[in-house]
Coordinates of C-alpha atoms in Angstrom, one line a residue:
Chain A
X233 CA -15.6 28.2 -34.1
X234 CA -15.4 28.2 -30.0
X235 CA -14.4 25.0 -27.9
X236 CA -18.2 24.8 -26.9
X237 CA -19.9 24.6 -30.8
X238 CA -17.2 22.3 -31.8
X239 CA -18.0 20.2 -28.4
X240 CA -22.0 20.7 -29.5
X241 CA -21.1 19.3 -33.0
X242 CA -19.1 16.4 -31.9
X243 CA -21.6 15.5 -29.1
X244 CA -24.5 15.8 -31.7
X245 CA -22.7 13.6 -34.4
X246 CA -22.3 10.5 -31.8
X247 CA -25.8 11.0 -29.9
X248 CA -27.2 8.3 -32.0
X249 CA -24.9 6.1 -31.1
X250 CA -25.3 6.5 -27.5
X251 CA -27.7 6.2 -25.0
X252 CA -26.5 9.6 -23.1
X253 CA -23.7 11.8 -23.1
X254 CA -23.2 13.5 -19.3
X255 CA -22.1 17.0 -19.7
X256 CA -22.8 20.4 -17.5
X257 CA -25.5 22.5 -17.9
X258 CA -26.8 25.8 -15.5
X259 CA -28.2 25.0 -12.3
X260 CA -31.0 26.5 -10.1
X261 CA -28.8 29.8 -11.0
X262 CA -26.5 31.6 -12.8
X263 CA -23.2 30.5 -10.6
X264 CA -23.9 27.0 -9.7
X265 CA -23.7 24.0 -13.0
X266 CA -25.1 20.7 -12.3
X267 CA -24.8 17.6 -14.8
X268 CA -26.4 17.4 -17.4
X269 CA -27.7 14.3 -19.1
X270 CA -27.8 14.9 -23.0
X271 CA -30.3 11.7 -24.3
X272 CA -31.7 14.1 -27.1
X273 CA -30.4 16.6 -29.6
X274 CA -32.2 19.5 -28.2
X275 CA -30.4 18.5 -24.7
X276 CA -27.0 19.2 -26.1
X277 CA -27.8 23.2 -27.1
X278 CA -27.9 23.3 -22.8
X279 CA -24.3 22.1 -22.2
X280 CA -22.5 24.1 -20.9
X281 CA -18.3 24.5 -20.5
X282 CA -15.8 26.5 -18.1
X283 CA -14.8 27.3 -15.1
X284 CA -18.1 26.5 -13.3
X285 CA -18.5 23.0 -14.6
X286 CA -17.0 21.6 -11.5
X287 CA -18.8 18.2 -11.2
X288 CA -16.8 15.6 -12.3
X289 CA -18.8 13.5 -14.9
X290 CA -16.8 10.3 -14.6
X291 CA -18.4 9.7 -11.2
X292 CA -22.1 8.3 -12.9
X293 CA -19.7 5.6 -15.1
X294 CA -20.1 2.8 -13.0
X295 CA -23.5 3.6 -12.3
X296 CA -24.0 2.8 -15.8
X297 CA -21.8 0.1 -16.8
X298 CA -24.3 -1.3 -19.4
X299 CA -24.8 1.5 -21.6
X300 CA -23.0 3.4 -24.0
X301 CA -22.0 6.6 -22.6
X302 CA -20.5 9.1 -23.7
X303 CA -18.6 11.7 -21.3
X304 CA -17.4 15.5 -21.5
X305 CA -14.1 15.5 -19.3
X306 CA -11.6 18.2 -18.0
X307 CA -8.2 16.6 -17.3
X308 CA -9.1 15.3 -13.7
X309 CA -12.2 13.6 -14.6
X310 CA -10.4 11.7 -17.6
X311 CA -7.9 10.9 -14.8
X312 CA -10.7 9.2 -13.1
X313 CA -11.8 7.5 -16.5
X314 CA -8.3 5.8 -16.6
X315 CA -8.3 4.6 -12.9
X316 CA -12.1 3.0 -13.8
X317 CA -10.2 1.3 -17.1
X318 CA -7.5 0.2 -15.6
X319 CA -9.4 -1.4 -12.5
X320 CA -11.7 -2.9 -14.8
X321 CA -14.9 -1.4 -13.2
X322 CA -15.9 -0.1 -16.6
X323 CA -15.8 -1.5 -20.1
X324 CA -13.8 1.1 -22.3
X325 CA -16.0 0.0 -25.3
X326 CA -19.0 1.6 -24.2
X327 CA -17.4 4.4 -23.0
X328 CA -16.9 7.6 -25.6
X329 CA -15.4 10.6 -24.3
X330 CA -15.4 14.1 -25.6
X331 CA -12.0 16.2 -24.2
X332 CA -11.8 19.7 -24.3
X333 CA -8.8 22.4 -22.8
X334 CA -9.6 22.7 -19.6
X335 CA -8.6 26.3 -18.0
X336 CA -9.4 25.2 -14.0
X337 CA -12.4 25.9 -12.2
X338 CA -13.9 28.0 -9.9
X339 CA -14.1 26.8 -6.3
X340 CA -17.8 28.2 -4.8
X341 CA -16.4 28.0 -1.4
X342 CA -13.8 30.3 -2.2
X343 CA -16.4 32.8 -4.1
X344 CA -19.0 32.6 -1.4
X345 CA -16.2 33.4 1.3
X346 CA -15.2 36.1 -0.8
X347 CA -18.3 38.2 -1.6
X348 CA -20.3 36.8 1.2
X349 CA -23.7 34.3 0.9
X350 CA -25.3 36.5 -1.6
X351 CA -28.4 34.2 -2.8
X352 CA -29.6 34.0 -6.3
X353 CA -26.9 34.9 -8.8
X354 CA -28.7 35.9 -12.0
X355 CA -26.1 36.0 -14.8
X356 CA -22.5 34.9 -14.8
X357 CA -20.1 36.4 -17.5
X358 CA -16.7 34.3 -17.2
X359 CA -13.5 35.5 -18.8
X360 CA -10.1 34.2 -18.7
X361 CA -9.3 36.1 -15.7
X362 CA -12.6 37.0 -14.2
X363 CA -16.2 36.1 -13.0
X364 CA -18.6 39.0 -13.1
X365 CA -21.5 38.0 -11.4
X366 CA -24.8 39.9 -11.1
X367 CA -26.9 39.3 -8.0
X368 CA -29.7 41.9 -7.6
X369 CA -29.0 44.6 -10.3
X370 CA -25.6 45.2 -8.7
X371 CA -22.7 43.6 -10.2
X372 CA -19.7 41.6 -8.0
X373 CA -16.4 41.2 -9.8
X374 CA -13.6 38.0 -8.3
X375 CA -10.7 37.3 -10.1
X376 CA -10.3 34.4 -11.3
X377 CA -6.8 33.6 -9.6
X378 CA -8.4 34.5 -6.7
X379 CA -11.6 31.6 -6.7
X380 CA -9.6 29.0 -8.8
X381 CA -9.9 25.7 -7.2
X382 CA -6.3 24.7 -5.4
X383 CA -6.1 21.1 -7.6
X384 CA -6.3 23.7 -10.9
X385 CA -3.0 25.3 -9.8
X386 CA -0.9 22.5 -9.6
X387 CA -2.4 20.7 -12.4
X388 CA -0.2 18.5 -14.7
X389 CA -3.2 17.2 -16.9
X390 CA -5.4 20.1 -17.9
X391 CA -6.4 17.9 -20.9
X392 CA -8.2 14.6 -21.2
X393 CA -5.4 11.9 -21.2
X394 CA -7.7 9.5 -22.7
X395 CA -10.6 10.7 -25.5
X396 CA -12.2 9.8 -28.8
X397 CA -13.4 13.4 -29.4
X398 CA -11.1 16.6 -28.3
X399 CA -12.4 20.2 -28.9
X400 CA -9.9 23.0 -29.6
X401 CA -6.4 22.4 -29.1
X402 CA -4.5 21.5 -26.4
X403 CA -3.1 23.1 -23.9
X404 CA -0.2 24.0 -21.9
X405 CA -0.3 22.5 -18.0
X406 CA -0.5 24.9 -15.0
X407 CA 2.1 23.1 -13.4
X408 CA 4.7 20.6 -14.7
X409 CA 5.6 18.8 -11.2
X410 CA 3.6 18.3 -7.5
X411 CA 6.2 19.6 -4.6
X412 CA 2.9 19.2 -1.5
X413 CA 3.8 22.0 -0.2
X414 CA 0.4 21.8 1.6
X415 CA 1.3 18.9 2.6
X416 CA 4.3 19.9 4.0
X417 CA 3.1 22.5 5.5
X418 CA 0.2 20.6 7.3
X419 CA 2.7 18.4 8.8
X420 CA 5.0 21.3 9.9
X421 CA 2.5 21.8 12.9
X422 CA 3.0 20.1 16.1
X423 CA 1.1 16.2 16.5
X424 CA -1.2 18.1 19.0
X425 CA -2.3 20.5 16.5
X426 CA -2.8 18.3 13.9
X427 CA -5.0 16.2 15.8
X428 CA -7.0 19.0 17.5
X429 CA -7.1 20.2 14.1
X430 CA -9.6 17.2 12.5
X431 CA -11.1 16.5 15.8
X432 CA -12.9 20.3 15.6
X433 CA -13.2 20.1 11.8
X434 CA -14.7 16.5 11.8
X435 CA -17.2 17.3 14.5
X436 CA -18.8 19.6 11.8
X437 CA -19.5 16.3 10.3
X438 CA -22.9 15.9 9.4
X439 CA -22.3 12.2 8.0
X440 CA -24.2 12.8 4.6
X441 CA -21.5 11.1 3.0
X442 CA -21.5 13.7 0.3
X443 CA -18.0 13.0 -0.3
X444 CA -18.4 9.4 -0.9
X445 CA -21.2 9.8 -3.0
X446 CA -19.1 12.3 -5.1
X447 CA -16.2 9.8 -5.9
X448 CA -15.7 8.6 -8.8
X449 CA -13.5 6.0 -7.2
X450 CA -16.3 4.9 -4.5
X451 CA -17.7 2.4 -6.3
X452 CA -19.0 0.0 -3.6
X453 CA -22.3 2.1 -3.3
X454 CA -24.4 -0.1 -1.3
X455 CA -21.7 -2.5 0.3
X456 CA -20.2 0.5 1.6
X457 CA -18.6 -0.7 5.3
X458 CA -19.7 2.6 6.6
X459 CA -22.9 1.4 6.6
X460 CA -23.1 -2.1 7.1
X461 CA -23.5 -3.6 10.2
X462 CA -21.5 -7.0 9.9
X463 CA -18.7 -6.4 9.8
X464 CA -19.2 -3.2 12.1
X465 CA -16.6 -1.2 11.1
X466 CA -18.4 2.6 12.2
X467 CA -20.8 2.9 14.7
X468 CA -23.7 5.1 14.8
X469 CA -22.6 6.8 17.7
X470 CA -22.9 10.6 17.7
X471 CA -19.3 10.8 17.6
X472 CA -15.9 12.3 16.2
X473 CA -14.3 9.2 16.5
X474 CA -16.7 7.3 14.3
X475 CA -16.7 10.4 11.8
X476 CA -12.9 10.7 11.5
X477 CA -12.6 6.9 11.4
X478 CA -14.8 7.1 7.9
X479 CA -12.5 10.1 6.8
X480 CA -9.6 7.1 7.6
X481 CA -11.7 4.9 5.8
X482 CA -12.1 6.7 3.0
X483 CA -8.5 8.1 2.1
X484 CA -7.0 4.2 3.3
X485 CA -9.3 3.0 0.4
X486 CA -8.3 5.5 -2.6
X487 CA -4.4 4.9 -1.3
X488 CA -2.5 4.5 -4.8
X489 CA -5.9 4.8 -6.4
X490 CA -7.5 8.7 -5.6
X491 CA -6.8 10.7 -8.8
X492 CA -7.2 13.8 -7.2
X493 CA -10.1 15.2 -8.6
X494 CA -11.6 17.4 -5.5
X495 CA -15.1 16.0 -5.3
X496 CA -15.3 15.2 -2.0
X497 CA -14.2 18.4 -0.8
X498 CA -16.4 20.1 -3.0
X499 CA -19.1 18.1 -2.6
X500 CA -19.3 18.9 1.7
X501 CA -21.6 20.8 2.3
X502 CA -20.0 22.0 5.5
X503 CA -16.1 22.7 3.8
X504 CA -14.3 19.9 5.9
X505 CA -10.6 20.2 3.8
X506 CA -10.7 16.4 3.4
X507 CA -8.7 16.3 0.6
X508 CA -5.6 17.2 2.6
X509 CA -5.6 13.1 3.5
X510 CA -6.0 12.5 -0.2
X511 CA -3.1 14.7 -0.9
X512 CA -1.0 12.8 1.6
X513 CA -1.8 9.3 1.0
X514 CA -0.8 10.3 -2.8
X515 CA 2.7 12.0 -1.9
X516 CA 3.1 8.6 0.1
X517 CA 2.6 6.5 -2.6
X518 CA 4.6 9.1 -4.9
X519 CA 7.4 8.8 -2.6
X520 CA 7.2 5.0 -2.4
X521 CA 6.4 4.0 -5.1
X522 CA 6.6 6.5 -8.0
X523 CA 3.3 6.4 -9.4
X524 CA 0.6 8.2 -10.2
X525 CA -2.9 6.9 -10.3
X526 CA -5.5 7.7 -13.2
X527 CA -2.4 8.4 -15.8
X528 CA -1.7 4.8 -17.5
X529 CA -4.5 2.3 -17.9
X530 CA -2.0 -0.5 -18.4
X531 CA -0.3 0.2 -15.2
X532 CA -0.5 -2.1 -12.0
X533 CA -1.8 -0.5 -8.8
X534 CA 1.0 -0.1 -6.5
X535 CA -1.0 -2.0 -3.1
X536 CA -2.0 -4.7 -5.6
X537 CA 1.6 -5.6 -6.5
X538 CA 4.7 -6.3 -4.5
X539 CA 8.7 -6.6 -5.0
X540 CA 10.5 -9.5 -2.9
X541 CA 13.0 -6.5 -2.0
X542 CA 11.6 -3.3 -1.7
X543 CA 13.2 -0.5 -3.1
X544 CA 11.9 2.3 -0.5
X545 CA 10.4 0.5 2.4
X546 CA 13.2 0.3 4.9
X547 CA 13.0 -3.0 7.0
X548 CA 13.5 -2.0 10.4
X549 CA 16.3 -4.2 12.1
X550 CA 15.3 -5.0 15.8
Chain B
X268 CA -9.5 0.0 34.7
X269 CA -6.6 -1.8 34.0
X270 CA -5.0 -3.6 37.0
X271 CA -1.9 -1.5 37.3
X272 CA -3.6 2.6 36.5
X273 CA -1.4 4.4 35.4
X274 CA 1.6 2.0 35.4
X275 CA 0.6 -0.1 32.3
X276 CA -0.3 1.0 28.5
X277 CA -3.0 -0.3 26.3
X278 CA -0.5 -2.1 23.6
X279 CA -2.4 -4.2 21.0
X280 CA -0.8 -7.0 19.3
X281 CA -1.8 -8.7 15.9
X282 CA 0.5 -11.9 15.1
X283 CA 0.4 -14.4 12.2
X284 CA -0.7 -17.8 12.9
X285 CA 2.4 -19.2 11.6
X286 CA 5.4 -17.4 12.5
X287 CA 5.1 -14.5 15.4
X288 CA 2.0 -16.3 17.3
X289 CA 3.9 -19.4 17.7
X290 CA 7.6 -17.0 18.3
X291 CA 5.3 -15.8 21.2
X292 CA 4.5 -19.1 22.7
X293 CA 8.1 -20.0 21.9
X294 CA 9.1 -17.2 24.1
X295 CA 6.5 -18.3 26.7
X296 CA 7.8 -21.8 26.7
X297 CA 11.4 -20.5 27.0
X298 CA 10.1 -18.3 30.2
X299 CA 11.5 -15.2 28.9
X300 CA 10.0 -12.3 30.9
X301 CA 8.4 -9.6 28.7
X302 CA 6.6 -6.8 29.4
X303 CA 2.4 -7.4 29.7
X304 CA 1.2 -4.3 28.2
X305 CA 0.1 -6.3 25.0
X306 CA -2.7 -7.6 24.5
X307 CA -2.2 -10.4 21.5
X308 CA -4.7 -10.7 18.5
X309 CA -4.3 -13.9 16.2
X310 CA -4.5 -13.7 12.3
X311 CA -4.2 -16.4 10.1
X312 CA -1.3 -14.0 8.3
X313 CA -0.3 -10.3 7.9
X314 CA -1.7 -10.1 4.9
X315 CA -5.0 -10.7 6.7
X316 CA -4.4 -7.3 8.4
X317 CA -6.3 -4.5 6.5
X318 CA -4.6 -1.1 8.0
X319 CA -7.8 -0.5 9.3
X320 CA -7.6 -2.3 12.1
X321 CA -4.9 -0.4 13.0
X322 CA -6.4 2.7 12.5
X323 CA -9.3 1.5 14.3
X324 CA -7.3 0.2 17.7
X325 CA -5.5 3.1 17.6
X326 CA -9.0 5.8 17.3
X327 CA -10.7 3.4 20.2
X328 CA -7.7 4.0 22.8
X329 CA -4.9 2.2 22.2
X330 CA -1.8 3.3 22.5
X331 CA 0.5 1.3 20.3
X332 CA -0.3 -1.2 17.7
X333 CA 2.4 -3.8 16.7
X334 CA 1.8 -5.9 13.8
X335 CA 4.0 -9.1 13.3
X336 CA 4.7 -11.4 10.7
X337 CA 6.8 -14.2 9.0
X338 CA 9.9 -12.9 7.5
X339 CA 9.4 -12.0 3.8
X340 CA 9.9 -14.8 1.7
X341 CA 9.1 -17.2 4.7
X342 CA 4.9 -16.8 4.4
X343 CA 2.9 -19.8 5.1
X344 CA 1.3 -18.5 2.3
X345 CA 3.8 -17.7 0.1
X346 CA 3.3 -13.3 -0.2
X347 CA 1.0 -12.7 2.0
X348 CA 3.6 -10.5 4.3
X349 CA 4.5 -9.0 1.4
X350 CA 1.1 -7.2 0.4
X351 CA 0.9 -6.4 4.2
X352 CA 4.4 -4.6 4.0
X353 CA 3.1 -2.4 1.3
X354 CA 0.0 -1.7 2.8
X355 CA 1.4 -1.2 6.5
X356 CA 4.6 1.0 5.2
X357 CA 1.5 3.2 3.1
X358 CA -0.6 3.0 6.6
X359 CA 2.9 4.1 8.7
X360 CA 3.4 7.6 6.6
X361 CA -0.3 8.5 6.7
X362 CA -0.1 8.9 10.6
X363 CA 1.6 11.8 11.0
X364 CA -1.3 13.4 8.8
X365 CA -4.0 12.0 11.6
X366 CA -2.1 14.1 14.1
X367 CA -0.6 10.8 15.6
X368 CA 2.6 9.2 16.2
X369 CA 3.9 7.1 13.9
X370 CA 6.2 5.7 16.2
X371 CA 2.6 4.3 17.8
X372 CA 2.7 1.7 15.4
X373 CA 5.4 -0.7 14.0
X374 CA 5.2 -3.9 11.7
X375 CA 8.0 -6.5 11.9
X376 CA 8.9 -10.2 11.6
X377 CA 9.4 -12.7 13.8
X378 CA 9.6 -16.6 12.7
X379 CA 8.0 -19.3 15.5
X380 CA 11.6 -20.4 16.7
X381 CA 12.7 -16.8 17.5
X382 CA 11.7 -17.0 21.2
X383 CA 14.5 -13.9 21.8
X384 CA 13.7 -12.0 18.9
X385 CA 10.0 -12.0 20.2
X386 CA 11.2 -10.5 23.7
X387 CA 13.2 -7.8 22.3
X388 CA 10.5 -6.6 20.1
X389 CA 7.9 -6.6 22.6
X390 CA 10.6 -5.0 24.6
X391 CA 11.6 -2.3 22.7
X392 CA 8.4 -1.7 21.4
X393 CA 6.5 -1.5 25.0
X394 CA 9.8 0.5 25.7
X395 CA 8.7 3.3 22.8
X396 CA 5.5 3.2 23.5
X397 CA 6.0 4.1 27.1
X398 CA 8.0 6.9 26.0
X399 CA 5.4 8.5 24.0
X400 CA 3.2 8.0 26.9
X401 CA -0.8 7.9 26.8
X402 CA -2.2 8.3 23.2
X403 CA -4.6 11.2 22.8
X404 CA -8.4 10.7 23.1
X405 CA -11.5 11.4 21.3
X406 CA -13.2 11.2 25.0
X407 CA -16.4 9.9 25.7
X408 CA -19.2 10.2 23.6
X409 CA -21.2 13.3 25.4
X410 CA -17.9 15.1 25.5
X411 CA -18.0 15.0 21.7
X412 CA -20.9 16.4 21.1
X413 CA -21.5 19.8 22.4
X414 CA -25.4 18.9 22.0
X415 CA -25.5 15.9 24.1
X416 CA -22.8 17.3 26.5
X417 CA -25.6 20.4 27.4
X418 CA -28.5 17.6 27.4
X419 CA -26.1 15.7 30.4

């Protein structure tokens, strides 16, 4: 029996239960999933798993927070399940989730840049190693090392760390520890650079905040400050400076919180690599204060807790 | 334009209530000379200070930010300055990331009979900042936009 009928079986066996289990299903083409929404038991025969079912699912859960839900995870979205949990913005009760191996996913940006804009993809055959894709009677071939998303590589959780359901067995991580070298590597570049280097790729900007919308962790929705006018915190100025300060923003409020999951990368639709501030703020808060957000519902958010002495924040002696 | 072009720096300042607003005026009272590139905000506490406004001063043209506070374990409040060292050591490493400084911005404490201490921190802080010079700028708003800049 494959992961997906065993996934099909479980889903079906609890649909009664629930009011609606959020999976992945095909979207307007062969290469591109969107969410799907399972409320009947003809809904679940459309689910779909692998390395195209990019969204992550836990992102509708506070959207939802009376219902019963029940949720088909890859390791980063249960990440994001424990991070809800553990800030109490969702009631664990009404929560069932389905796990299943996840082998990383594809990232479209890096498909498209590889074999081009090429429109309406009719059928995708996935293999461990490979998409074949066929657009137009001819048939395009990408490796899978080569398209898989960069957060799939160094991937400690491939499987749900919190589930009720788990499909297949689990298995081994694609990376047992986080060194940054992006990061790193980022920061090796001179202060100029680095600033030149989000003051051109933020005034691509089209402030559609795709990337909020996509994060699980965004949960103010309509009391975003990016869009309130009292207090003013972003103007709506035409301008990098109001751009990059929601970019600010936005990685200052997932510090010790962000699990990492990609979405608001993936989600921009013009490819700004936002997730490089995520990726900082979380080797910060590594470095501080050795933790790891969306691992341990039971654990205390770093910025919500303090030590009298602080083990690795130096006081600076004037 | 400031007063003294090219001679003074934009330096912004936010103090507790308690301790560093009244170590200022202490140093006031005591006539210690300082250095007048800081401009001084007043906050009830530093845990009142969300890193955003420093992120925020330092986007819209400042040059350095210095936060101050009471000395841990001496907040009016009890732990305010300690949520606020947390957040502000968080906010510190994430500069170099924006492409600025971190040296641009420094968090400290100062208690309101520390007249002296106050002077060598807004000494030695003015002193840095002048170092590091004028902070880079996002210009004006038509020099943003290439589409407004061929409208001008």
């Amino acid at each position: 029996m494959t992961i997906l009928t065993q996934l099909k079986e479980q889903i079906t066996a609890q649909l009664p239960k629930l009011d609606m289990v959020i999976g992945w299903e095909q979207g307007y083409d062969a290469l591109h999933a969107t969410p799907l929404f399972m409320r009947a038991a003809e809904d679940v025969e459309r689910l779909q798993i692998g390395p195209l079912s990019v969204h992550n699912t836990a992102t509708y859960l506070t959207g939802l927070r009376n219902k019963k839900v029940g949720l088909v995870v890859k390791g980063c979205d249960s990440r994001a399940v424990v991070q809800l949990q553990q800030e109490g913005l969702i009631d664990r009760e009404n929560v069932v989730v389905f796990g299943f191996p996840c082998d990383g996913v594809a990232d479209l940006t890096k498909v498209r840049r590889l074999i081009g804009d090429v429109g309406r993809v009719e059928e995708v055959e996935t293999t461990p190693t490979e998409l074949r894709l066929r657009v137009d009677g001819r048939e395009e071939q990408v490796a899978m090392s080569d398209v898989m998303a960069d957060k799939c590589r160094r991937c400690q959780y491939p499987n749900a760390l919190v589930h009720d359901h788990f499909a297949g067995k689990p298995r081994e991580p694609h990376a047992t520890s986080d060194d940054y070298t992006d990061v790193q590597e980022f920061e090796s570049q001179s202060l100029e650079t680095r600033f030149e280097h989000w003051k051109s790729e933020m005034s691509r900007c089209i402030r559609c905040y795709a990337c909020r919308n996509a994060c699980p962790m965004c949960v103010c929705r309509d009391h975003c400050i990016a869009q309130s006018r009292d207090p003013h915190w972003v103007t709506q100025d035409d301008m990098v400076r109001e751009k990059w300060m929601f970019q600010v923003i936005h990685a200052m409020h997932l510090a010790g919180r962000c699990v990492e999951c990609g979405e608001c990368q993936r989600a921009c639709p013009v490819d700004i690599p936002i997730l490089a501030l995520k990726r900082k703020m979380n080797k910060e808060i590594k470095e501080v204060f050795n933790y790891d957000a969306g691992v341990d519902p039971q654990a205390i958010p770093p910025l919500l807790s303090f030590q009298v002495e602080e083990e690795n924040i130096n006081e600076r002696g004037w | 334009m400031p007063a003294l072009a090219g001679k003074e720096l934009r330096i912004v300042g936010f103090l507790c209530n308690w301790c560093s607003y009244g170590g200022a005026d202490t140093a006031g009272v005591g006539r210690f000379s300082q250095p007048t590139d800081l401009r001084i905000i007043r906050v009830p506490c530093s845990g009142r200070i969300n890193p955003l406004f420093v992120a925020k001063t330092l986007l819209s043209g400042a040059d350095g930010v210095l936060v101050s506070g009471c000395h841990p374990r001496d907040c009016h409040y009890a732990e305010g300055n300690f949520y606020a060292r947390r957040r502000l050591e968080v906010f510190k490493r994430f500069l170099p990331t924006m492409g600025i400084d971190p040296d641009r911005f420094e968090y400290t404490w100062v208690s309101a009979s520390e007249g002296q201490r106050w002077q060598k921190v807004v000494t030695t802080f003015t002193e840095q900042i002048h170092k590091l010079g004028p902070a880079p700028r996002f210009g004006f708003a038509h020099e943003q936009n290439p589409a407004t800049a061929a409208a001008c």
